Short mmCIF file of C-alpha atoms in Angstrom, two decimals:
data_model
loop_
_atom_site.label_atom_id
_atom_site.label_comp_id
_atom_site.label_asym_id
_atom_site.label_seq_id
_atom_site.Cartn_x
_atom_site.Cartn_y
_atom_site.Cartn_z
CA UNK C 1 -1.62 77.82 38.55
CA UNK C 2 -1.52 75.85 35.29
CA UNK C 3 0.27 77.05 32.19
CA UNK C 4 -2.16 78.64 29.68
CA UNK C 5 -2.30 76.66 26.46
CA UNK C 6 -2.34 78.09 22.97
CA UNK C 7 -3.56 76.65 19.72
CA UNK C 8 -6.23 73.97 19.31
CA UNK C 9 -6.04 70.18 19.65
CA UNK C 10 -6.28 68.30 16.37
CA UNK C 11 -9.34 66.03 16.21
CA UNK C 12 -9.28 63.28 13.62
CA UNK C 13 -13.06 63.08 13.41
CA UNK C 14 -13.30 66.81 12.73
CA UNK C 15 -10.51 66.95 10.18
CA UNK C 16 -8.84 70.11 8.91
CA UNK C 17 -11.11 72.33 6.83
CA UNK C 18 -10.16 75.23 4.64
CA UNK C 19 -7.43 76.18 2.23
CA UNK C 20 -4.04 77.43 3.37
CA UNK C 21 -1.24 79.30 1.65
CA UNK C 22 1.44 77.51 3.69
CA UNK C 23 1.66 74.49 5.97
CA UNK C 24 4.32 74.75 8.69
CA UNK C 25 5.55 71.61 10.46
CA UNK C 26 6.67 72.15 14.06
CA UNK C 27 5.88 74.94 16.52
CA UNK C 28 9.31 75.74 17.90
CA UNK C 29 10.66 79.27 17.50
CA UNK C 30 11.53 78.67 13.84
CA UNK C 31 8.01 77.52 13.00
CA UNK C 32 6.08 80.02 15.11
CA UNK C 33 8.10 83.04 13.97
CA UNK C 34 7.94 82.00 10.31
CA UNK C 35 4.16 81.52 10.54
CA UNK C 36 3.84 84.91 12.24
CA UNK C 37 5.88 86.65 9.53
CA UNK C 38 3.77 85.09 6.79
CA UNK C 39 0.53 85.88 8.61
CA UNK C 40 1.58 89.51 8.95
CA UNK C 41 1.93 89.51 5.17
CA UNK C 42 -1.65 88.27 4.80
CA UNK C 43 -1.07 84.53 4.40
CA UNK C 44 -3.31 81.87 5.88
CA UNK C 45 -0.96 79.46 7.61
CA UNK C 46 -1.66 76.02 9.03
CA UNK C 47 0.88 75.21 11.76
CA UNK C 48 0.99 71.55 12.85
CA UNK C 49 2.69 70.40 16.08
CA UNK C 50 3.09 66.70 16.95
CA UNK C 51 3.34 67.31 20.70
CA UNK C 52 0.33 68.28 22.81
CA UNK C 53 1.87 71.68 23.67
CA UNK C 54 2.75 74.52 21.29
CA UNK C 55 6.24 76.01 21.55
CA UNK C 56 8.85 73.36 20.74
CA UNK C 57 11.89 73.85 22.95
CA UNK C 58 10.40 77.12 24.26
CA UNK C 59 7.36 75.30 25.64
CA UNK C 60 6.70 74.99 29.35
CA UNK C 61 4.78 72.47 31.36
CA UNK C 62 3.22 72.56 34.82
CA UNK C 63 3.20 69.92 37.50
CA UNK C 64 2.19 70.00 41.18
CA UNK C 65 1.96 73.79 41.28
CA UNK C 66 5.23 74.51 39.46
CA UNK C 67 6.17 75.49 35.90
CA UNK C 68 9.33 74.70 33.95
CA UNK C 69 10.48 75.78 30.48
CA UNK C 70 12.04 73.03 28.39
CA UNK C 71 14.85 74.70 26.46
CA UNK C 72 14.82 78.51 26.81
CA UNK C 73 16.91 79.83 29.69
CA UNK C 74 18.38 83.22 28.76
CA UNK C 75 18.51 85.37 25.64
CA UNK C 76 21.13 87.94 24.64
CA UNK C 77 20.88 91.04 22.43
CA UNK C 78 17.35 92.01 23.46
CA UNK C 79 18.15 94.53 26.19
CA UNK C 80 18.48 97.40 23.71
CA UNK C 81 15.06 98.19 22.14
CA UNK C 82 16.84 99.55 19.06
CA UNK C 83 19.04 96.47 18.59
CA UNK C 84 18.44 94.01 15.78
CA UNK C 85 17.85 91.04 18.10
CA UNK C 86 15.13 92.89 19.98
CA UNK C 87 13.59 94.11 16.72
CA UNK C 88 13.44 90.53 15.40
CA UNK C 89 11.50 89.39 18.45
CA UNK C 90 9.29 92.48 18.32
CA UNK C 91 8.46 91.80 14.67
CA UNK C 92 7.63 88.14 15.30
CA UNK C 93 5.53 88.80 18.39
CA UNK C 94 3.87 92.05 17.34
CA UNK C 95 5.75 93.80 20.13
CA UNK C 96 3.77 91.91 22.77
CA UNK C 97 6.76 90.29 24.47
CA UNK C 98 8.20 92.01 27.54
CA UNK C 99 11.80 91.42 28.58
CA UNK C 100 13.41 91.58 32.01
CA UNK C 101 17.19 92.05 32.10
CA UNK C 102 19.20 89.66 34.23
CA UNK C 103 21.63 91.22 36.75
CA UNK C 104 25.13 92.28 35.74
CA UNK C 105 26.46 88.87 36.84
CA UNK C 106 24.50 86.57 34.54
CA UNK C 107 26.79 83.50 34.34
CA UNK C 108 28.93 81.81 36.97
CA UNK C 109 31.66 79.56 35.55
CA UNK C 110 32.90 76.92 38.00
CA UNK C 111 36.04 75.06 36.91
CA UNK C 112 37.10 72.29 39.29
CA UNK C 113 35.46 74.17 42.15
CA UNK C 114 37.03 77.52 41.23
CA UNK C 115 34.36 80.18 40.62
CA UNK C 116 34.35 82.98 38.03
CA UNK C 117 31.47 85.48 37.97
CA UNK C 118 30.97 86.73 34.40
CA UNK C 119 29.70 90.32 34.13
CA UNK C 120 27.71 91.98 31.35
CA UNK C 121 29.30 94.66 29.20
CA UNK C 122 32.36 94.53 26.89
CA UNK C 123 34.64 96.57 29.16
CA UNK C 124 33.44 94.85 32.34
CA UNK C 125 34.08 91.46 30.73
CA UNK C 126 37.56 92.50 29.58
CA UNK C 127 38.40 93.82 33.05
CA UNK C 128 37.07 90.64 34.64
CA UNK C 129 39.27 88.42 32.47
CA UNK C 130 42.39 90.54 33.01
CA UNK C 131 41.80 90.65 36.78
CA UNK C 132 41.93 86.84 36.90
CA UNK C 133 44.64 86.42 34.25
CA UNK C 134 46.85 89.57 34.36
CA UNK C 135 49.69 87.90 32.45
CA UNK C 136 47.28 87.24 29.55
CA UNK C 137 46.13 90.85 29.06
CA UNK C 138 47.42 91.06 25.49
CA UNK C 139 45.89 87.72 24.49
CA UNK C 140 42.57 88.74 26.05
CA UNK C 141 42.47 92.02 24.12
CA UNK C 142 43.28 90.22 20.86
CA UNK C 143 40.60 87.65 21.62
CA UNK C 144 37.88 90.24 22.24
CA UNK C 145 38.81 92.09 19.05
CA UNK C 146 38.53 88.82 17.15
CA UNK C 147 35.12 88.08 18.65
CA UNK C 148 33.84 91.43 17.41
CA UNK C 149 35.28 91.19 13.90
CA UNK C 150 34.26 87.57 13.32
CA UNK C 151 30.70 88.20 14.52
CA UNK C 152 30.41 91.23 12.20
CA UNK C 153 31.68 89.18 9.26
CA UNK C 154 28.76 86.75 9.59
CA UNK C 155 26.19 89.03 7.91
CA UNK C 156 27.07 88.15 4.28
CA UNK C 157 27.19 84.44 5.14
CA UNK C 158 23.63 84.41 6.45
CA UNK C 159 22.39 86.96 3.94
CA UNK C 160 23.50 84.66 1.12
CA UNK C 161 21.08 82.00 2.37
CA UNK C 162 18.11 84.24 1.55
CA UNK C 163 19.23 84.80 -2.04
CA UNK C 164 18.86 82.57 -5.11
CA UNK C 165 21.76 80.11 -5.35
CA UNK C 166 23.85 82.01 -7.92
CA UNK C 167 23.42 85.40 -6.25
CA UNK C 168 24.13 83.86 -2.85
CA UNK C 169 27.33 82.29 -4.11
CA UNK C 170 28.43 85.61 -5.58
CA UNK C 171 27.76 87.45 -2.31
CA UNK C 172 29.72 84.83 -0.41
CA UNK C 173 32.66 85.08 -2.78
CA UNK C 174 32.74 88.87 -2.49
CA UNK C 175 32.05 89.42 1.19
CA UNK C 176 31.86 86.13 3.07
CA UNK C 177 35.41 84.82 2.95
CA UNK C 178 36.57 86.30 6.27
CA UNK C 179 33.72 84.52 8.06
CA UNK C 180 34.44 81.28 6.20
CA UNK C 181 38.11 81.47 7.16
CA UNK C 182 37.29 81.64 10.86
CA UNK C 183 34.43 79.15 10.53
CA UNK C 184 36.91 76.55 9.24
CA UNK C 185 38.97 76.77 12.44
CA UNK C 186 37.95 74.97 15.58
CA UNK C 187 37.52 77.05 18.70
CA UNK C 188 40.45 75.29 20.31
CA UNK C 189 42.76 75.91 17.33
CA UNK C 190 41.95 79.61 17.25
CA UNK C 191 42.30 80.14 21.00
CA UNK C 192 45.50 78.08 21.20
CA UNK C 193 47.07 80.54 18.78
CA UNK C 194 46.47 83.26 21.40
CA UNK C 195 47.29 81.52 24.70
CA UNK C 196 48.22 78.18 26.22
CA UNK C 197 46.72 79.02 29.62
CA UNK C 198 44.38 76.06 30.27
CA UNK C 199 42.37 77.84 32.96
CA UNK C 200 41.77 80.90 30.78
CA UNK C 201 40.71 78.67 27.88
CA UNK C 202 38.28 76.86 30.19
CA UNK C 203 36.73 80.12 31.41
CA UNK C 204 36.34 81.45 27.86
CA UNK C 205 34.62 78.26 26.72
CA UNK C 206 32.79 77.17 29.87
CA UNK C 207 29.36 77.72 28.30
CA UNK C 208 30.09 75.80 25.12
CA UNK C 209 26.88 73.90 25.82
CA UNK C 210 25.10 77.01 24.49
CA UNK C 211 26.38 76.22 20.99
CA UNK C 212 26.29 72.44 21.12
CA UNK C 213 29.88 71.31 20.57
CA UNK C 214 33.09 71.17 22.60
CA UNK C 215 35.99 73.54 21.76
CA UNK C 216 38.07 70.87 20.00
CA UNK C 217 35.23 70.30 17.49
CA UNK C 218 33.17 73.51 17.38
CA UNK C 219 33.62 76.21 14.78
CA UNK C 220 35.43 79.29 16.10
CA UNK C 221 32.95 81.45 14.19
CA UNK C 222 30.10 79.91 16.18
CA UNK C 223 31.99 80.56 19.42
CA UNK C 224 32.47 84.22 18.46
CA UNK C 225 28.80 84.69 17.55
CA UNK C 226 27.77 83.21 20.89
CA UNK C 227 30.17 85.40 22.89
CA UNK C 228 28.98 88.49 20.99
CA UNK C 229 25.36 87.46 21.65
CA UNK C 230 25.88 87.64 25.43
CA UNK C 231 28.49 90.41 25.56
CA UNK C 232 25.97 92.93 26.89
CA UNK C 233 24.34 90.43 29.23
CA UNK C 234 21.08 88.52 28.99
CA UNK C 235 17.36 88.88 29.49
CA UNK C 236 14.35 86.68 30.20
CA UNK C 237 10.80 87.00 28.81
CA UNK C 238 8.06 87.90 31.26
CA UNK C 239 5.91 84.80 31.71
CA UNK C 240 8.73 82.42 30.73
CA UNK C 241 8.77 80.21 27.65
CA UNK C 242 4.97 80.17 27.08
CA UNK C 243 5.07 83.91 26.38
CA UNK C 244 6.44 83.30 22.86
CA UNK C 245 3.52 81.16 21.73
CA UNK C 246 1.01 83.33 23.57
CA UNK C 247 2.22 86.32 21.54
CA UNK C 248 2.51 84.68 18.12
CA UNK C 249 -0.42 82.26 17.92
CA UNK C 250 -3.03 85.08 17.95
CA UNK C 251 -1.19 86.78 15.07
CA UNK C 252 -1.37 83.58 13.00
CA UNK C 253 -5.03 82.99 13.82
CA UNK C 254 -6.03 86.61 13.18
CA UNK C 255 -4.95 86.19 9.54
CA UNK C 256 -7.24 83.17 9.13
CA UNK C 257 -4.62 80.57 9.98
CA UNK C 258 -4.80 77.68 12.43
CA UNK C 259 -2.37 76.35 15.03
CA UNK C 260 -3.02 72.70 15.86
CA UNK C 261 -1.22 70.55 18.41
CA UNK C 262 -1.37 66.73 18.73
CA UNK C 263 -1.14 66.77 14.92
CA UNK C 264 1.87 64.70 13.87
CA UNK C 265 3.00 64.92 10.25
CA UNK C 266 4.38 61.65 8.92
CA UNK C 267 5.09 62.59 5.30
CA UNK C 268 5.63 65.57 3.06
CA UNK C 269 3.79 64.60 -0.13
CA UNK C 270 5.87 65.10 -3.27
CA UNK C 271 5.10 64.41 -6.91
CA UNK C 272 7.82 64.83 -9.52
CA UNK C 273 9.86 66.85 -6.97
CA UNK C 274 7.01 69.30 -6.38
CA UNK C 275 5.28 69.59 -2.99
CA UNK C 276 1.63 68.50 -2.89
CA UNK C 277 0.91 68.78 0.84
CA UNK C 278 1.34 66.67 3.97
CA UNK C 279 -0.01 63.45 5.45
CA UNK C 280 -0.76 63.27 9.17
CA UNK C 281 -0.38 60.25 11.44
CA UNK C 282 -4.19 60.03 11.41
CA UNK C 283 -4.04 59.38 7.67
CA UNK C 284 -5.57 62.74 6.78
CA UNK C 285 -4.03 64.54 3.83
CA UNK C 286 -3.80 68.33 3.68
CA UNK C 287 -3.16 69.67 0.19
CA UNK C 288 -0.96 72.74 -0.09
CA UNK C 289 1.54 74.06 -2.62
CA UNK C 290 4.00 75.25 0.04
CA UNK C 291 5.29 73.35 3.07
CA UNK C 292 7.85 74.71 5.53
CA UNK C 293 9.53 72.32 7.94
CA UNK C 294 10.79 73.31 11.37
CA UNK C 295 11.36 69.67 12.26
CA UNK C 296 15.10 69.85 11.53
CA UNK C 297 16.87 68.71 8.39
CA UNK C 298 17.44 65.19 9.67
CA UNK C 299 13.77 64.62 10.42
CA UNK C 300 12.64 66.46 7.28
CA UNK C 301 14.86 64.76 4.73
CA UNK C 302 15.39 61.49 6.58
CA UNK C 303 11.89 60.75 7.88
CA UNK C 304 9.31 62.91 6.12
CA UNK C 305 10.49 62.65 2.50
CA UNK C 306 9.69 59.37 0.71
CA UNK C 307 10.36 58.13 -2.80
CA UNK C 308 13.30 57.99 -5.16
CA UNK C 309 12.84 61.06 -7.35
CA UNK C 310 16.01 63.06 -8.06
CA UNK C 311 15.16 65.93 -5.70
CA UNK C 312 14.25 63.61 -2.82
CA UNK C 313 17.39 61.55 -3.27
CA UNK C 314 19.54 64.70 -3.50
CA UNK C 315 18.05 65.96 -0.24
CA UNK C 316 18.68 62.68 1.54
CA UNK C 317 22.26 62.53 0.25
CA UNK C 318 23.02 65.90 1.81
CA UNK C 319 22.42 64.54 5.32
CA UNK C 320 25.87 62.95 5.28
CA UNK C 321 27.29 66.47 5.73
CA UNK C 322 25.73 67.11 9.15
CA UNK C 323 25.58 65.50 12.56
CA UNK C 324 23.15 66.01 15.41
CA UNK C 325 24.11 67.70 18.67
CA UNK C 326 24.84 66.41 22.13
CA UNK C 327 22.39 64.70 24.50
CA UNK C 328 21.58 65.67 28.09
CA UNK C 329 20.10 64.32 31.26
CA UNK C 330 18.13 66.79 33.32
CA UNK C 331 16.14 67.64 36.41
CA UNK C 332 13.20 69.96 36.86
CA UNK C 333 12.95 70.75 40.54
CA UNK C 334 10.38 72.54 42.68
CA UNK C 335 11.00 74.08 46.12
CA UNK C 336 8.48 75.26 48.73
CA UNK C 337 10.29 78.44 49.73
CA UNK C 338 11.14 81.86 48.35
CA UNK C 339 14.44 82.73 46.69
CA UNK C 340 15.93 84.41 49.73
CA UNK C 341 15.59 81.30 51.89
CA UNK C 342 16.97 79.11 49.10
CA UNK C 343 19.97 81.27 48.23
CA UNK C 344 18.96 81.52 44.55
CA UNK C 345 20.02 84.34 42.23
CA UNK C 346 19.30 84.77 38.50
CA UNK C 347 22.90 83.92 37.48
CA UNK C 348 23.23 80.62 35.62
CA UNK C 349 25.90 78.17 36.75
CA UNK C 350 28.15 76.29 34.30
CA UNK C 351 30.11 73.76 36.34
CA UNK C 352 32.95 71.57 35.06
CA UNK C 353 34.90 68.94 37.01
CA UNK C 354 38.19 70.38 35.73
CA UNK C 355 39.79 72.58 33.09
CA UNK C 356 40.69 69.69 30.73
CA UNK C 357 37.39 69.51 28.88
CA UNK C 358 38.62 66.78 26.53
CA UNK C 359 39.58 64.50 29.41
CA UNK C 360 36.24 65.15 31.12
CA UNK C 361 34.36 64.19 27.95
CA UNK C 362 36.46 61.11 27.25
CA UNK C 363 36.01 59.76 30.77
CA UNK C 364 32.22 60.12 30.75
CA UNK C 365 31.79 58.79 27.23
CA UNK C 366 33.60 55.65 28.32
CA UNK C 367 31.88 55.26 31.69
CA UNK C 368 28.49 56.71 32.66
CA UNK C 369 29.56 56.71 36.30
CA UNK C 370 32.41 59.13 35.56
CA UNK C 371 31.59 62.78 36.39
CA UNK C 372 29.33 64.55 33.93
CA UNK C 373 31.53 66.76 31.67
CA UNK C 374 29.45 69.78 32.60
CA UNK C 375 26.39 70.80 34.56
CA UNK C 376 24.16 73.74 33.65
CA UNK C 377 22.00 75.05 36.50
CA UNK C 378 19.46 77.80 35.95
CA UNK C 379 16.93 79.44 38.26
CA UNK C 380 13.96 80.50 36.08
CA UNK C 381 11.70 81.56 38.93
CA UNK C 382 14.22 84.26 39.88
CA UNK C 383 14.24 85.71 36.35
CA UNK C 384 10.51 86.09 35.68
CA UNK C 385 8.95 89.17 37.35
CA UNK C 386 5.51 87.53 37.11
CA UNK C 387 6.59 84.46 39.07
CA UNK C 388 5.79 85.69 42.55
CA UNK C 389 2.32 86.71 41.43
CA UNK C 390 1.60 83.34 39.83
CA UNK C 391 3.52 80.97 42.13
CA UNK C 392 3.92 82.68 45.55
CA UNK C 393 6.21 80.96 48.02
CA UNK C 394 7.63 78.57 45.43
CA UNK C 395 10.77 78.41 43.31
CA UNK C 396 12.17 76.25 40.54
CA UNK C 397 15.46 75.01 39.14
CA UNK C 398 16.12 73.63 35.66
CA UNK C 399 19.29 71.57 35.53
CA UNK C 400 21.10 69.71 32.73
CA UNK C 401 24.24 67.63 32.39
CA UNK C 402 26.02 66.53 29.23
CA UNK C 403 25.88 62.81 28.49
CA UNK C 404 26.43 60.35 25.66
CA UNK C 405 23.43 58.78 23.96
CA UNK C 406 25.18 55.42 23.89
CA UNK C 407 24.61 55.17 27.64
CA UNK C 408 20.87 55.05 26.86
CA UNK C 409 20.84 53.15 23.57
CA UNK C 410 19.72 49.88 25.22
CA UNK C 411 16.31 51.45 25.91
CA UNK C 412 15.87 52.90 22.42
CA UNK C 413 12.46 52.11 20.98
CA UNK C 414 10.86 51.25 24.32
CA UNK C 415 7.54 53.00 25.06
CA UNK C 416 7.31 55.95 27.42
CA UNK C 417 6.58 54.96 31.03
CA UNK C 418 7.30 51.30 30.15
CA UNK C 419 11.07 51.19 29.81
CA UNK C 420 11.71 48.76 32.67
CA UNK C 421 13.16 48.69 36.18
CA UNK C 422 16.75 49.11 35.04
CA UNK C 423 15.79 52.36 33.30
CA UNK C 424 14.05 53.59 36.44
CA UNK C 425 17.19 52.74 38.42
CA UNK C 426 19.25 54.78 35.94
CA UNK C 427 16.87 57.72 36.37
CA UNK C 428 17.15 57.49 40.14
CA UNK C 429 20.94 57.52 39.83
CA UNK C 430 20.72 60.67 37.68
CA UNK C 431 18.44 62.27 40.23
CA UNK C 432 20.87 61.65 43.08
CA UNK C 433 23.95 62.78 41.15
CA UNK C 434 22.43 66.01 39.87
CA UNK C 435 20.89 66.95 43.20
CA UNK C 436 24.26 66.39 44.86
CA UNK C 437 25.83 68.82 42.38
CA UNK C 438 23.06 71.38 42.88
CA UNK C 439 23.39 71.40 46.65
CA UNK C 440 27.15 71.98 46.38
CA UNK C 441 26.24 75.39 44.96
CA UNK C 442 23.05 76.19 46.94
CA UNK C 443 23.22 74.08 50.13
CA UNK C 444 20.35 75.93 51.85
CA UNK C 445 17.89 74.65 49.23
CA UNK C 446 18.14 70.99 50.21
CA UNK C 447 15.67 71.20 53.11
CA UNK C 448 12.96 72.79 50.92
CA UNK C 449 12.88 70.34 48.02
CA UNK C 450 9.33 69.39 47.04
CA UNK C 451 9.22 67.97 43.50
CA UNK C 452 11.84 66.39 41.20
CA UNK C 453 11.37 65.16 37.65
CA UNK C 454 14.13 63.45 35.63
CA UNK C 455 14.63 63.67 31.87
CA UNK C 456 16.97 61.63 29.66
CA UNK C 457 17.86 61.66 25.96
CA UNK C 458 14.87 59.36 25.44
CA UNK C 459 12.60 62.13 26.74
CA UNK C 460 13.69 64.32 23.82
CA UNK C 461 13.20 61.46 21.38
CA UNK C 462 9.66 60.95 22.67
CA UNK C 463 8.43 64.52 23.05
CA UNK C 464 10.51 66.50 20.56
CA UNK C 465 11.16 63.81 17.94
CA UNK C 466 14.91 64.38 18.36
CA UNK C 467 16.70 61.26 17.17
CA UNK C 468 19.38 60.11 19.62
CA UNK C 469 18.15 62.82 21.98
CA UNK C 470 19.90 65.68 20.17
CA UNK C 471 19.25 68.72 22.34
CA UNK C 472 19.67 71.39 19.65
CA UNK C 473 19.97 71.42 15.85
CA UNK C 474 22.88 70.12 13.80
CA UNK C 475 26.26 70.48 15.46
CA UNK C 476 28.15 73.74 14.92
CA UNK C 477 31.34 72.24 13.54
CA UNK C 478 33.50 73.76 10.78
CA UNK C 479 31.90 71.20 8.45
CA UNK C 480 28.43 72.56 9.22
CA UNK C 481 29.40 75.98 7.88
CA UNK C 482 30.62 74.40 4.62
CA UNK C 483 27.12 73.03 3.91
CA UNK C 484 25.73 75.66 1.55
CA UNK C 485 22.52 73.65 1.18
CA UNK C 486 21.59 74.52 4.78
CA UNK C 487 19.31 77.28 3.54
CA UNK C 488 15.54 77.82 3.29
CA UNK C 489 15.15 76.61 -0.32
CA UNK C 490 15.49 72.87 -0.94
CA UNK C 491 15.78 70.53 -3.93
CA UNK C 492 11.99 70.07 -3.75
CA UNK C 493 9.92 72.87 -5.27
CA UNK C 494 7.59 74.25 -2.62
CA UNK C 495 9.47 72.71 0.34
CA UNK C 496 11.36 75.10 2.60
CA UNK C 497 13.35 74.85 5.82
CA UNK C 498 13.15 77.18 8.80
CA UNK C 499 14.66 77.29 12.27
CA UNK C 500 18.09 76.78 13.73
CA UNK C 501 19.43 74.38 11.09
CA UNK C 502 19.12 77.19 8.53
CA UNK C 503 21.09 79.61 10.73
CA UNK C 504 22.68 78.65 14.07
CA UNK C 505 21.71 76.72 17.18
CA UNK C 506 19.54 78.20 19.91
CA UNK C 507 16.39 80.30 20.19
CA UNK C 508 17.88 83.36 18.48
CA UNK C 509 19.35 81.13 15.76
CA UNK C 510 15.90 79.65 15.13
CA UNK C 511 14.44 83.16 14.90
CA UNK C 512 17.09 84.22 12.39
CA UNK C 513 16.37 81.04 10.40
CA UNK C 514 12.69 81.98 10.32
CA UNK C 515 13.54 85.50 9.13
CA UNK C 516 15.69 84.13 6.30
CA UNK C 517 12.98 81.66 5.30
CA UNK C 518 10.30 84.37 5.29
CA UNK C 519 12.58 86.51 3.12
CA UNK C 520 12.79 83.73 0.53
CA UNK C 521 9.06 83.00 0.51
CA UNK C 522 7.97 86.64 0.47
CA UNK C 523 10.77 87.65 -1.93
CA UNK C 524 11.69 90.54 0.34
CA UNK C 525 14.80 91.13 2.40
CA UNK C 526 13.02 90.94 5.74
CA UNK C 527 16.29 90.97 7.69
CA UNK C 528 17.33 94.30 6.18
CA UNK C 529 13.85 95.74 6.68
CA UNK C 530 14.05 94.88 10.37
CA UNK C 531 17.67 96.02 10.71
CA UNK C 532 16.91 99.39 9.09
CA UNK C 533 13.88 99.71 11.32
CA UNK C 534 16.27 99.14 14.23
CA UNK C 535 18.24 102.22 13.18
CA UNK C 536 15.25 104.50 12.85
#
């Protein structure tokens, strides 16, 4: 069964007809949700996607009778229909998305071969940690209290982004200082003040890949928000990643908008620091007084803005304050067997070669042949209740490992499928190493393997326009949370930002970024509207 497509292919000879209130660049969660919010307010939105599939990092693709989702693997805070996270998704999708909760054990942390099964629920998680580290009971309780208080303190920080600059600054000064104080600490600094138990620290941070930056560099506030996000477990959308686009594209089109793929934008047109529209790779120009970019700040300011006007130059100068996130190698794997025969369960696996994360990273950054600093293994076909109906007798694995882009820099700029024999040899090496890791955890699956596809940082450069293969948005360092310009409004009148760079990394971060951006454009506090709806 092939994956249903949404949207319409862009045809140069047909051109783009009609007038639009807003042009949105990029169809990831930040672009789709923003376009949906605007459409629900009556706007005609033109959404342009450079790839040939709508969905950004939530997109899926099919090959040889299997389907894999590119960057969406589990979502927290949607299990409670009255919770804000669930209400955000319901608002964006018109309530057409169905969620399936993962089992109580939703993550398995493996540190140097030692396994830790992480359960859902605040008390269950606390009991789990204390059972493994009884001498650290006091530190664990302090830690969990911190997670709760820091996560709660984030509301004014993000709310300020939806306000005019002066009002936002005032809100931050009054109510955002607690969050800022924790955001300025690294995760490692904050946790070291509670305990020096290396194994406990490794277990607490084993899924740091979810927020893009290792504990010695990541903001402790980001760590707390991520832990809070999954504290009650995780869920998976019925139908996998394509379900997001399938729910939102009809909403956009019903309001008179259009969603076009294979439509690469090469320039945001600006005159005297006022947006005029966009230029496509085909040369076609679409005039519009409002453009919203979900392409990421580095692509938007670095690649799409041209000229030397004050606003353009100010935007480009701000890029020095952010860095992109880590790169990965990956496998998408298909098996001709059901889950029982394979030994698959819905729990993700985060596997590290040892508890010294810094040493693991340093070794691999120096030598590609050193163990990957972490592996993330996820079993999407076990999470989707529609899978057996659509793909009977088959199963899939999506697998990633942290790497350093410098190990792939020699092939930068080479065309897809024509990178040379040495690149193919590198891909074969990745295939063997990752499969070896997988079969350490699920040995029964080896005899049923049917299809394997390798991705590298260059895959993300090619298909997602992520420079240096950055897997997520900008890195969640303390410095990132000092960048007050990471907000929907920009130095160009009529140009706005949406997605994870406005808020935080990940699918939920991109959705929050879209909500903040819609609030600015519509001049309504959409976040509060949704939150109050969550209470009713």
